[in-house]
XYZ file of C-alpha atoms in Angstrom:
751
model
C 16.726 -47.024 -8.099
C 20.267 -48.371 -8.334
C 21.092 -51.798 -6.956
C 22.818 -51.832 -3.543
C 26.185 -53.653 -3.657
C 26.421 -56.859 -1.557
C 29.136 -55.209 0.521
C 26.657 -52.646 1.869
C 23.870 -55.152 2.544
C 26.307 -57.570 4.202
C 27.737 -54.821 6.406
C 24.222 -53.754 7.425
C 23.351 -57.349 8.346
C 26.602 -57.759 10.321
C 26.266 -54.555 12.344
C 22.535 -54.899 13.084
C 22.916 -58.505 14.224
C 26.080 -57.731 16.200
C 24.378 -54.769 17.871
C 21.351 -56.792 18.988
C 23.370 -59.787 20.202
C 25.947 -57.714 22.092
C 23.195 -55.803 23.901
C 21.787 -59.152 25.026
C 25.245 -60.268 26.141
C 25.727 -57.068 28.139
C 22.397 -57.697 29.862
C 23.672 -61.188 30.659
C 26.988 -59.626 31.842
C 29.013 -61.590 29.317
C 32.006 -60.333 27.264
C 31.097 -58.403 24.123
C 33.641 -60.391 22.099
C 31.569 -63.540 22.644
C 28.530 -61.628 21.432
C 30.295 -60.818 18.175
C 31.265 -64.465 17.681
C 27.685 -65.628 18.311
C 26.382 -62.952 15.919
C 28.785 -64.215 13.253
C 27.524 -67.758 13.678
C 23.881 -66.633 13.424
C 24.395 -64.927 10.040
C 26.750 -67.546 8.647
C 25.692 -70.033 5.942
C 25.811 -72.732 8.638
C 22.761 -71.327 10.492
C 19.664 -71.328 8.273
C 17.135 -69.592 10.561
C 18.534 -66.107 9.799
C 19.635 -64.374 6.592
C 23.300 -64.935 5.800
C 25.922 -62.731 4.180
C 26.066 -62.767 0.394
C 29.798 -62.382 -0.209
C 32.188 -63.957 2.310
C 35.173 -62.610 0.335
C 34.220 -58.999 1.053
C 33.790 -59.801 4.737
C 37.236 -61.363 4.837
C 38.670 -58.120 3.437
C 36.877 -56.132 6.142
C 38.171 -58.610 8.717
C 41.766 -58.080 7.524
C 41.266 -54.343 7.972
C 39.909 -55.140 11.437
C 43.116 -56.977 12.345
C 45.144 -53.972 11.170
C 43.241 -51.548 13.386
C 43.188 -53.936 16.344
C 46.981 -54.186 16.184
C 47.340 -50.423 15.596
C 45.249 -49.700 18.697
C 47.237 -52.301 20.636
C 50.451 -50.532 19.625
C 49.030 -47.202 20.830
C 48.473 -48.767 24.249
C 51.779 -50.648 24.206
C 54.838 -48.366 24.165
C 58.326 -49.880 24.350
C 58.908 -47.943 27.574
C 55.959 -49.737 29.115
C 57.594 -53.039 28.205
C 60.719 -51.972 30.126
C 58.605 -50.871 33.098
C 56.908 -54.260 33.573
C 60.174 -55.583 35.003
C 61.580 -59.038 35.415
C 58.536 -60.627 37.077
C 56.280 -60.339 34.024
C 59.073 -61.182 31.571
C 60.228 -64.331 33.364
C 56.675 -65.517 34.030
C 55.598 -64.961 30.421
C 58.670 -66.714 29.029
C 58.008 -69.815 31.147
C 54.261 -69.802 30.487
C 54.403 -69.228 26.724
C 57.368 -71.523 26.141
C 55.693 -74.368 28.009
C 52.343 -73.954 26.232
C 53.982 -73.786 22.789
C 55.813 -77.043 23.517
C 52.686 -78.749 24.895
C 50.582 -77.503 21.967
C 53.078 -78.950 19.514
C 53.095 -82.326 21.308
C 49.266 -82.451 21.503
C 49.024 -81.629 17.794
C 51.382 -84.470 16.934
C 49.444 -86.892 19.174
C 46.209 -85.878 17.425
C 47.792 -86.742 14.091
C 48.060 -83.184 12.798
C 50.869 -82.089 10.507
C 54.061 -80.591 11.894
C 53.058 -77.110 10.734
C 49.569 -77.406 12.224
C 51.139 -78.498 15.515
C 53.496 -75.496 15.491
C 50.583 -73.102 14.907
C 48.527 -74.894 17.585
C 51.291 -74.260 20.111
C 51.263 -70.565 19.178
C 47.478 -70.367 19.551
C 47.449 -72.053 22.967
C 50.167 -69.743 24.300
C 48.155 -66.506 24.026
C 45.789 -65.219 26.733
C 42.848 -62.925 26.010
C 43.608 -59.342 27.046
C 40.008 -58.301 26.372
C 38.472 -61.039 28.525
C 40.903 -60.574 31.423
C 40.422 -56.800 31.585
C 36.650 -57.302 31.458
C 36.771 -59.863 34.278
C 39.018 -57.686 36.464
C 36.774 -54.658 35.948
C 33.616 -56.610 36.767
C 35.188 -58.128 39.881
C 36.922 -54.869 40.928
C 40.350 -56.480 41.015
C 42.293 -53.916 38.938
C 44.293 -52.657 41.924
C 45.294 -56.037 43.301
C 48.969 -56.899 43.146
C 48.396 -60.023 41.057
C 46.319 -57.990 38.594
C 49.247 -55.669 37.953
C 51.500 -58.668 37.345
C 48.925 -60.111 34.918
C 48.751 -56.780 33.062
C 52.551 -56.812 32.769
C 52.478 -60.371 31.425
C 49.858 -59.379 28.853
C 52.116 -56.565 27.639
C 54.997 -59.002 27.152
C 52.630 -61.483 25.484
C 51.481 -58.834 23.013
C 55.016 -58.200 21.820
C 55.803 -61.918 21.799
C 52.685 -62.516 19.685
C 53.861 -60.033 17.064
C 57.271 -61.699 16.910
C 55.607 -65.114 16.814
C 53.488 -64.127 13.805
C 56.617 -63.121 11.895
C 58.440 -66.329 12.815
C 55.403 -68.498 12.016
C 55.142 -66.823 8.618
C 58.815 -67.646 8.026
C 58.377 -71.245 9.156
C 55.292 -71.628 6.963
C 57.119 -70.132 3.978
C 60.085 -72.488 4.313
C 57.957 -75.467 5.259
C 60.536 -76.389 7.889
C 60.516 -75.339 11.538
C 64.309 -75.626 11.506
C 64.870 -73.872 8.186
C 67.877 -71.604 7.735
C 65.513 -68.812 6.703
C 64.276 -68.590 10.285
C 67.498 -67.042 11.585
C 67.775 -64.778 8.549
C 64.233 -63.474 8.982
C 64.727 -63.039 12.724
C 67.771 -60.825 12.104
C 65.861 -59.028 9.378
C 63.010 -58.410 11.826
C 65.344 -56.994 14.486
C 66.993 -54.785 11.846
C 63.745 -53.303 10.570
C 62.186 -52.885 14.018
C 65.215 -50.883 15.183
C 65.118 -48.761 12.023
C 61.379 -48.166 12.264
C 61.497 -47.287 15.937
C 64.559 -45.001 15.856
C 63.635 -43.204 12.635
C 59.963 -43.088 13.622
C 60.686 -41.500 17.016
C 63.100 -39.044 15.369
C 60.711 -37.903 12.621
C 57.065 -38.433 13.566
C 56.840 -36.566 16.924
C 58.757 -33.666 15.351
C 56.297 -33.680 12.463
C 53.292 -33.700 14.816
C 54.720 -30.921 17.016
C 55.451 -28.618 14.078
C 51.945 -29.083 12.668
C 50.088 -29.224 15.977
C 48.195 -25.966 15.437
C 46.853 -27.330 12.153
C 45.818 -30.731 13.558
C 42.175 -30.710 14.595
C 40.421 -34.002 15.340
C 39.526 -34.609 11.718
C 43.033 -33.999 10.397
C 44.750 -35.887 13.208
C 42.719 -39.049 12.662
C 43.427 -38.902 8.922
C 47.161 -38.425 9.545
C 47.232 -41.255 12.104
C 45.377 -43.703 9.864
C 47.542 -42.655 6.919
C 50.726 -43.329 8.904
C 49.333 -46.678 10.025
C 48.438 -47.829 6.510
C 51.708 -46.429 5.154
C 53.684 -48.565 7.588
C 51.441 -51.540 6.753
C 52.304 -51.112 3.080
C 56.021 -50.745 3.812
C 56.053 -53.811 6.100
C 54.330 -55.853 3.410
C 56.825 -54.610 0.801
C 59.835 -55.788 2.817
C 58.215 -59.166 3.501
C 56.490 -58.789 6.885
C 52.829 -59.006 7.861
C 50.447 -56.067 7.747
C 49.715 -56.631 11.445
C 53.382 -56.044 12.325
C 53.435 -52.742 10.429
C 50.272 -51.544 12.167
C 51.619 -52.516 15.595
C 54.971 -50.783 15.023
C 53.341 -47.530 13.913
C 51.015 -47.649 16.921
C 53.971 -48.145 19.285
C 55.794 -45.194 17.664
C 52.782 -42.910 18.042
C 52.428 -44.157 21.631
C 55.606 -42.206 22.478
C 54.170 -38.888 21.253
C 52.310 -36.236 23.231
C 49.265 -36.849 21.019
C 49.106 -40.585 21.817
C 46.070 -40.432 24.119
C 44.287 -38.099 21.721
C 44.975 -40.419 18.779
C 43.944 -43.452 20.826
C 40.637 -41.739 21.620
C 40.018 -40.842 17.966
C 40.934 -44.309 16.688
C 38.729 -46.094 19.229
C 35.487 -45.948 17.138
C 37.324 -47.126 14.008
C 38.920 -49.986 15.937
C 35.564 -50.943 17.437
C 33.856 -50.965 14.028
C 36.427 -53.011 12.141
C 37.221 -55.128 15.196
C 33.547 -56.069 15.424
C 33.599 -57.171 11.784
C 36.697 -59.291 12.463
C 35.169 -61.084 15.451
C 31.903 -61.571 13.544
C 33.934 -63.179 10.748
C 35.452 -65.471 13.394
C 31.936 -66.611 14.316
C 31.157 -67.287 10.669
C 33.937 -69.871 10.634
C 32.149 -72.042 13.221
C 30.763 -75.138 11.500
C 28.479 -77.130 13.845
C 29.180 -80.408 12.083
C 32.947 -79.908 12.520
C 32.503 -78.959 16.180
C 30.534 -82.158 16.800
C 32.967 -84.253 14.770
C 35.963 -82.898 16.679
C 34.313 -82.763 20.114
C 37.045 -84.917 21.660
C 39.966 -82.716 20.413
C 38.021 -79.664 21.604
C 37.590 -81.237 25.042
C 41.283 -82.229 25.173
C 42.484 -78.750 24.173
C 40.105 -77.105 26.638
C 41.531 -79.191 29.486
C 45.083 -78.449 28.282
C 44.380 -74.692 28.330
C 42.604 -74.676 31.698
C 45.139 -76.887 33.432
C 48.343 -76.098 31.525
C 48.038 -72.327 31.563
C 47.151 -72.284 35.262
C 50.118 -74.468 36.184
C 52.770 -72.856 33.998
C 51.634 -69.261 34.551
C 51.649 -69.879 38.321
C 55.077 -71.511 38.141
C 56.352 -68.628 36.022
C 55.253 -65.974 38.514
C 56.574 -68.099 41.376
C 59.930 -68.492 39.621
C 60.158 -64.714 39.237
C 60.219 -64.376 43.035
C 56.601 -63.649 43.950
C 54.723 -65.425 46.737
C 52.499 -68.445 46.251
C 49.201 -66.586 46.676
C 49.993 -63.957 44.045
C 51.340 -66.662 41.712
C 48.209 -68.809 41.942
C 45.911 -65.798 41.512
C 47.829 -64.698 38.413
C 47.893 -68.240 36.983
C 44.146 -68.764 37.388
C 43.489 -65.387 35.714
C 45.294 -66.474 32.529
C 43.363 -69.719 31.931
C 41.877 -68.844 28.529
C 42.766 -68.124 24.911
C 41.331 -65.279 22.856
C 41.677 -62.757 20.087
C 45.352 -63.292 19.260
C 44.697 -67.008 18.890
C 42.098 -66.137 16.226
C 44.593 -63.868 14.471
C 47.261 -66.603 14.456
C 44.687 -69.092 13.144
C 43.686 -66.618 10.418
C 47.362 -66.232 9.473
C 47.745 -69.995 9.195
C 44.723 -70.274 6.924
C 45.892 -67.386 4.731
C 49.276 -69.095 4.353
C 47.540 -72.386 3.556
C 49.413 -74.377 6.209
C 46.562 -75.332 8.565
C 43.354 -77.188 7.770
C 39.944 -75.492 7.815
C 38.714 -77.638 10.726
C 41.263 -76.112 13.137
C 39.645 -72.664 13.128
C 36.253 -73.722 14.608
C 38.077 -75.946 17.111
C 40.115 -72.978 18.418
C 37.027 -70.753 18.520
C 35.126 -73.391 20.502
C 38.000 -73.765 22.989
C 38.182 -69.976 23.345
C 34.445 -69.639 24.003
C 34.491 -72.374 26.673
C 37.576 -71.015 28.463
C 36.207 -67.469 28.304
C 33.069 -68.501 30.191
C 35.176 -70.229 32.858
C 37.529 -67.251 33.430
C 35.607 -65.438 36.231
C 34.980 -68.727 38.057
C 38.676 -69.636 37.893
C 39.645 -66.226 39.281
C 37.213 -66.663 42.182
C 38.515 -70.175 42.843
C 42.166 -69.081 43.086
C 42.012 -67.872 46.698
C 40.318 -71.007 48.164
C 42.757 -73.208 46.252
C 45.705 -71.204 47.615
C 44.369 -71.532 51.163
C 44.016 -75.293 50.721
C 47.571 -75.595 49.384
C 49.006 -73.323 52.080
C 47.751 -75.636 54.836
C 49.721 -78.522 53.335
C 53.036 -76.717 52.866
C 55.715 -77.688 55.433
C 57.118 -74.840 57.588
C 60.578 -75.267 56.052
C 59.083 -74.244 52.689
C 57.838 -70.941 54.083
C 59.863 -69.019 51.479
C 57.561 -70.547 48.849
C 54.626 -68.673 50.392
C 56.309 -65.320 50.902
C 58.448 -65.317 47.734
C 62.067 -64.319 47.538
C 61.839 -61.128 45.453
C 61.390 -58.758 48.380
C 64.092 -60.298 50.517
C 66.630 -60.306 47.714
C 66.037 -56.700 46.736
C 68.803 -54.384 47.889
C 68.141 -50.898 49.123
C 70.964 -49.414 47.135
C 71.612 -50.895 43.703
C 75.311 -50.481 42.920
C 75.867 -51.667 39.377
C 79.249 -52.827 38.279
C 81.064 -50.130 36.298
C 81.798 -52.593 33.533
C 78.128 -53.512 33.243
C 77.104 -49.865 33.039
C 79.764 -48.992 30.480
C 79.186 -52.056 28.303
C 75.432 -51.478 28.342
C 75.926 -47.930 27.092
C 78.479 -48.965 24.462
C 76.508 -51.959 23.147
C 73.271 -49.984 22.927
C 74.950 -47.101 21.118
C 76.927 -49.309 18.742
C 73.915 -51.514 17.911
C 71.635 -48.577 17.081
C 74.155 -46.631 15.018
C 75.490 -49.748 13.263
C 71.958 -50.586 12.128
C 71.381 -46.982 11.010
C 74.650 -47.081 9.053
C 73.552 -50.283 7.348
C 70.175 -48.707 6.534
C 71.902 -45.743 4.884
C 74.192 -48.102 2.941
C 71.336 -50.284 1.648
C 69.255 -47.224 0.735
C 72.135 -45.642 -1.179
C 72.934 -48.910 -2.926
C 69.348 -49.356 -4.106
C 68.404 -45.755 -4.898
C 71.607 -43.733 -5.369
C 74.239 -45.821 -7.145
C 72.481 -46.287 -10.452
C 71.516 -42.584 -11.041
C 74.992 -41.341 -10.057
C 76.907 -43.867 -12.150
C 74.557 -43.263 -15.060
C 75.201 -39.527 -14.916
C 78.951 -39.831 -14.197
C 80.325 -42.830 -16.098
C 83.302 -45.091 -15.291
C 85.603 -44.491 -12.299
C 84.298 -40.997 -11.513
C 80.764 -42.273 -10.926
C 81.926 -45.006 -8.563
C 84.087 -42.566 -6.588
C 81.173 -40.100 -6.329
C 78.807 -42.870 -5.150
C 81.322 -44.000 -2.513
C 81.956 -40.452 -1.231
C 78.249 -39.586 -0.943
C 77.426 -42.873 0.806
C 80.272 -42.539 3.326
C 79.359 -38.908 4.021
C 75.769 -39.912 4.757
C 76.975 -42.746 7.001
C 79.604 -40.525 8.646
C 77.579 -39.142 11.601
C 76.483 -42.637 12.582
C 79.977 -44.121 12.290
C 81.362 -41.229 14.331
C 78.861 -42.115 17.078
C 79.995 -45.761 16.967
C 83.599 -44.687 17.598
C 82.672 -42.024 20.154
C 85.165 -41.622 23.007
C 83.661 -42.609 26.379
C 86.707 -41.564 28.406
C 84.862 -38.664 30.015
C 82.214 -40.858 31.645
C 82.549 -41.632 35.362
C 82.579 -45.400 34.749
C 85.396 -45.133 32.192
C 87.489 -42.926 34.466
C 87.119 -45.281 37.454
C 87.948 -48.340 35.364
C 90.948 -46.621 33.762
C 92.397 -45.677 37.154
C 91.671 -49.075 38.694
C 94.337 -51.317 37.102
C 96.338 -52.044 33.949
C 94.048 -54.880 32.867
C 91.144 -52.433 32.623
C 93.238 -50.061 30.531
C 94.023 -52.831 28.057
C 90.381 -53.913 27.901
C 89.168 -50.352 27.352
C 91.691 -49.811 24.544
C 90.616 -53.112 22.956
C 86.974 -52.018 23.189
C 87.755 -48.773 21.357
C 89.721 -50.641 18.666
C 86.799 -53.018 18.186
C 84.472 -50.088 17.541
C 86.907 -48.656 14.996
C 87.081 -52.102 13.349
C 83.282 -52.140 12.974
C 83.424 -48.832 11.124
C 86.243 -50.123 8.910
C 83.980 -53.057 8.007
C 81.139 -50.662 7.152
C 83.442 -48.611 4.899
C 84.718 -51.785 3.205
C 81.090 -52.802 2.536
C 80.746 -49.565 0.575
C 84.101 -49.678 -1.246
C 84.637 -53.345 -2.189
C 81.556 -53.698 -4.476
C 82.558 -50.462 -6.255
C 86.288 -51.231 -6.504
C 86.574 -55.053 -6.373
C 90.170 -55.261 -7.662
C 91.874 -53.085 -5.035
C 91.107 -54.967 -1.801
C 94.501 -54.394 -0.114
C 94.507 -50.686 -0.871
C 90.868 -50.409 0.238
C 91.698 -51.812 3.688
C 94.298 -49.088 4.284
C 91.946 -46.480 2.824
C 89.117 -47.633 5.105
C 91.286 -47.337 8.228
C 92.358 -43.814 7.227
C 88.746 -42.789 6.528
C 87.575 -44.237 9.878
C 90.247 -42.315 11.784
C 89.364 -39.159 9.848
C 85.667 -39.558 10.720
C 86.589 -39.867 14.401
C 88.199 -36.424 14.471
C 85.807 -34.614 12.138
C 83.806 -32.197 14.312
C 81.060 -31.685 11.745
C 79.908 -35.275 12.135
C 80.069 -34.972 15.924
C 77.855 -31.866 15.934
C 75.369 -33.548 13.602
C 75.244 -36.668 15.789
C 74.709 -34.642 18.972
C 71.951 -32.670 17.281
C 70.169 -35.839 16.149
C 70.514 -37.472 19.576
C 69.143 -34.384 21.299
C 66.133 -34.315 18.981
C 65.535 -38.058 19.433
C 65.673 -37.885 23.242
C 63.395 -34.848 23.310
C 60.828 -36.682 21.186
C 61.168 -39.834 23.255
C 60.696 -38.036 26.581
C 58.177 -35.368 25.579
C 55.261 -37.490 26.702
C 56.752 -38.177 30.145
C 57.708 -34.513 30.592
C 54.169 -33.490 29.716
C 52.706 -36.005 32.142
C 55.059 -34.868 34.903
C 53.782 -31.331 34.414
C 50.278 -32.673 34.939
C 51.332 -34.319 38.196
C 51.655 -37.952 37.196
C 53.335 -40.077 39.894
C 56.692 -41.481 38.876
C 55.955 -44.920 37.410
C 59.199 -46.555 38.528
C 58.478 -45.688 42.146
C 54.970 -46.998 41.691
C 56.303 -50.256 40.270
C 58.626 -50.668 43.264
C 55.684 -50.167 45.583
C 53.574 -52.728 43.751
C 56.383 -55.230 44.167
C 56.099 -54.667 47.925
C 52.273 -54.754 47.782
C 52.124 -51.058 48.807
C 50.041 -48.776 46.594
C 49.820 -45.023 46.225
C 46.324 -44.253 44.921
C 43.947 -41.325 44.538
C 40.470 -41.772 46.020
C 37.675 -39.207 45.897
C 35.541 -38.578 48.985
C 31.864 -39.137 48.047
C 29.473 -36.283 48.766
C 27.388 -38.411 51.136
C 30.270 -39.977 53.078
C 29.675 -40.139 56.842
C 33.347 -39.130 57.331
C 32.828 -35.601 55.964
C 33.597 -32.734 58.347
C 35.739 -34.817 60.690
C 39.422 -34.276 61.314
C 42.055 -36.842 60.395
C 42.799 -37.259 64.090
C 39.150 -38.147 64.761
C 38.970 -40.512 61.814
C 42.297 -42.174 62.707
C 42.490 -44.006 59.375
C 45.934 -45.400 60.220
C 44.548 -47.466 63.076
C 41.116 -48.296 61.608
C 42.066 -49.136 58.008
C 45.874 -49.263 57.922
C 46.321 -46.583 55.233
C 48.207 -43.301 55.456
C 46.743 -40.055 54.111
C 49.700 -38.613 52.236
C 47.999 -35.663 50.552
C 44.626 -33.945 50.149
C 43.719 -32.237 46.870
C 40.854 -29.758 47.171
C 40.202 -27.982 43.887
C 43.401 -26.122 43.068
C 44.624 -26.450 46.672
C 46.969 -29.282 47.590
C 47.786 -30.175 51.180
C 50.778 -32.477 51.361
C 51.418 -34.435 54.587
C 48.237 -32.972 56.146
C 48.034 -32.003 59.799
C 45.943 -34.314 62.052
C 43.535 -31.408 62.603
C 42.763 -31.129 58.883
C 39.134 -31.971 58.000
C 37.955 -33.780 54.889
C 35.187 -32.445 52.663
C 33.028 -33.742 49.786
C 34.953 -34.397 46.565
C 38.337 -34.077 48.278
C 40.850 -36.266 46.489
C 42.893 -38.194 49.016
C 46.298 -39.580 48.061
C 46.624 -42.662 50.255
C 49.244 -45.398 50.677
C 48.517 -48.955 51.731
C 48.220 -52.586 50.716
C 45.432 -54.139 48.625
C 43.382 -55.109 51.658
C 43.963 -51.804 53.463
C 42.871 -49.772 50.460
C 39.731 -51.850 50.079
C 38.922 -51.362 53.780
C 39.487 -47.618 53.394
C 37.197 -47.433 50.348
C 34.486 -49.245 52.274
C 34.895 -46.780 55.139
C 34.337 -43.907 52.757
C 31.461 -45.757 51.052
C 33.278 -45.378 47.769
C 32.591 -48.048 45.159
C 35.740 -47.832 43.113
C 39.192 -46.317 42.877
C 39.443 -43.433 40.455
C 42.203 -42.809 38.019
C 44.685 -39.995 38.443
C 43.456 -36.605 37.258
C 45.462 -33.729 35.945
C 45.498 -31.952 39.323
C 49.064 -31.135 40.221
C 50.712 -32.752 43.190
C 54.279 -33.818 43.738
C 54.006 -36.636 46.257
C 56.697 -39.296 45.901
C 58.113 -42.172 47.910
C 61.641 -43.190 48.777
C 63.681 -45.383 51.109
C 66.015 -44.381 53.942
C 68.244 -46.848 55.804
C 68.969 -46.270 59.497
C 72.723 -46.802 59.652
C 74.891 -46.971 62.753
C 74.961 -43.619 64.562
C 71.645 -42.343 63.166
C 69.806 -40.192 65.690
C 66.497 -42.003 65.039
C 67.703 -45.399 66.300
C 66.009 -46.440 69.538
C 63.257 -43.830 69.336
C 59.540 -44.417 68.951
C 58.026 -42.929 65.811
C 55.982 -40.452 67.868
C 59.175 -39.223 69.588
C 61.238 -38.992 66.387
C 59.355 -35.870 65.223
C 59.795 -36.966 61.630
C 56.478 -35.433 60.566
C 57.164 -32.147 62.349
C 60.782 -31.737 61.213
C 60.602 -32.997 57.634
C 56.935 -32.878 56.521
C 57.181 -36.544 55.537
C 55.671 -39.696 57.023
C 56.670 -43.327 57.484
C 54.279 -45.681 55.657
C 56.282 -48.895 56.054
C 59.460 -50.437 57.451
C 61.676 -53.220 56.099
C 63.325 -55.039 59.001
C 65.400 -58.220 58.688
C 64.059 -58.946 55.193
C 60.465 -58.578 56.395
C 58.034 -55.822 55.437
C 56.297 -54.206 58.419
C 53.215 -52.195 57.450
C 51.224 -52.399 60.702
C 53.367 -49.744 62.350
C 52.072 -47.461 65.099
C 53.215 -44.298 66.822
C 54.890 -46.464 69.476
C 56.944 -48.534 67.014
C 60.630 -48.380 67.994
C 63.081 -47.709 65.171
C 66.089 -50.033 65.041
C 69.486 -49.992 63.369
C 69.293 -51.431 59.870
C 65.609 -50.519 59.427
C 64.726 -49.334 55.930
C 62.025 -46.674 56.163
C 59.486 -46.175 53.376
C 58.839 -42.439 53.369
C 56.104 -40.441 51.636
C 56.214 -36.712 51.043
C 57.038 -33.935 48.615
C 60.076 -34.791 46.525
C 62.133 -31.821 47.694
C 61.410 -32.700 51.347
C 62.431 -36.315 50.719
C 65.635 -35.149 49.035
C 66.639 -33.267 52.186
C 65.282 -35.771 54.707
C 68.693 -36.806 56.053
C 69.758 -33.182 56.589
C 66.512 -32.144 58.278
C 66.200 -35.120 60.604
C 69.684 -34.567 62.080
C 69.141 -30.882 62.781
């Protein structure tokens, strides 16, 4: 019988031990990640009561693969569109929280006598929350639908991206040995350049590739293609000088924009779980009891810094973004831990040789302690808020309510200049980077073969012509005329200053293309600089008027936008509620959720009028989905039946009261059943026929098939409305109904 390699025996020991320990942790209702870490400690050389792994080097290799698949799966859940959707609250809060913790971590490291580089990495490790632990805690405590939970989820999304960028910057700092090295700016620009290239080219090519081969992609083939793309991007990222984790994350975020994203995420899940388990077990192997005891004081200090610092700065961050004090404190107390990304950053530091071995077990110990405290901190947030609220003077009332809702305008009229400049800058940045990518590719791969085949001047001319032709569609897009847009026309007609500024803007875009052409020509013809400048201007003007480039650019843009929006279009066909509207509602603490009626509910068989949910629970029944039948804005005489799916609108507390009334244990996620319920706002301006009428006399439901679920009045949100509520001038009505009915609300109500 052949001898079994140590890799196989070690893997068997890891998985068996991890399986047993994690089952015990589930019985104890503790996070699985902690179970993996404990399992790693039990089979490490530092714990002699159990067998230990034979070859740590092999395990480290498996752990590196685990990091790759963890980041790939994170990218699949990420999506750059999701980052845009989280809004300013999560971005501002995360910036304040992470920035403060990085600074404090650096100071603490210096006070502990650590090196400058160790202090920098410590700041990075203390700035990252644990997505896994927070999601687990929210699920166990049934808090997923709370307003603060949605803000925390948004902050975690921003943190994930910030962590990827941080890893790149930390690698640069470690490579230069100087936190203020000139290479930092260079690598930052290089990172932006490659991320734009990867994202734009990836969205243009990969979804098209998957759509064309869809009929040939069964589960087996799709998982192979997805893993192949992931590892291919990992290899490319490593080749150009970035980490493997960055490549995996970028490919995951690209695939997240495809129709197959959920399918791929489902197929990758077992692979991620397997290799992720090995990674977290390897983390546990790094725990050295003697080091933990020796550095007990630093561990205690860092634990206090995490528990206190993250609570304070996360709360201040959410508060600064405009949310109320209660939501801010709840969000801050939810983020009082460090987790998996801290381990990854620590692993990076050890691989680069810039942090000492004792730091790893210290960070793991801090993470374990703060993980155990997470659910208790979340529970403590409400009593602490109530205690603080009693001590806040009345003149500081805005601190409790927040200023985000009062400062939000019903109609958002953007300045024409802002709109135009945003379009121009986005377009120019993307196409300028693509032009540079074509230039660098041609310079590295095309020049030498062409000039070898065609010697002397002819070869250089041929290389220049081919390069400029390949760059042509992108340069044409940079110089594209925006005069036909509404913003440009209004600005042009407004005054002479605008005309001059618009002309200058167009000349600047032409100048950028002249620079690109000079970058191609000067290295090939270094002795004719003056002539090349004139030649470049002529070529740029010629590109502007060449229709072939314009057609090619339009074709590429159309394909890119189709690929980028395919997923959303597909979801809309399945009845997914518009996410932007949902985000707006969350900001006002109003939710639109789908809840299934349990088969043993005591409410079954009763009409909506009898149940009177509006008065008893505060929610509005916006729609009923019964099999393939959908009943939007149901009549009060409509009955509810087992397994009806009710689309309801209300606040956190109202939804929870409603669920209790139905004896439903949890909110269910949206299914693929089609319904087209949306929400919108309508302002009662002077002369509106609704002003002065009670809601029951306005006949809004009868005339428009929509319903009022909330009213904004004098910067205050009124959700406890009744049929006798009088509508006043300036009221902003929150309306729920079918989108086409909402679109024609103003016409119907005045008939």
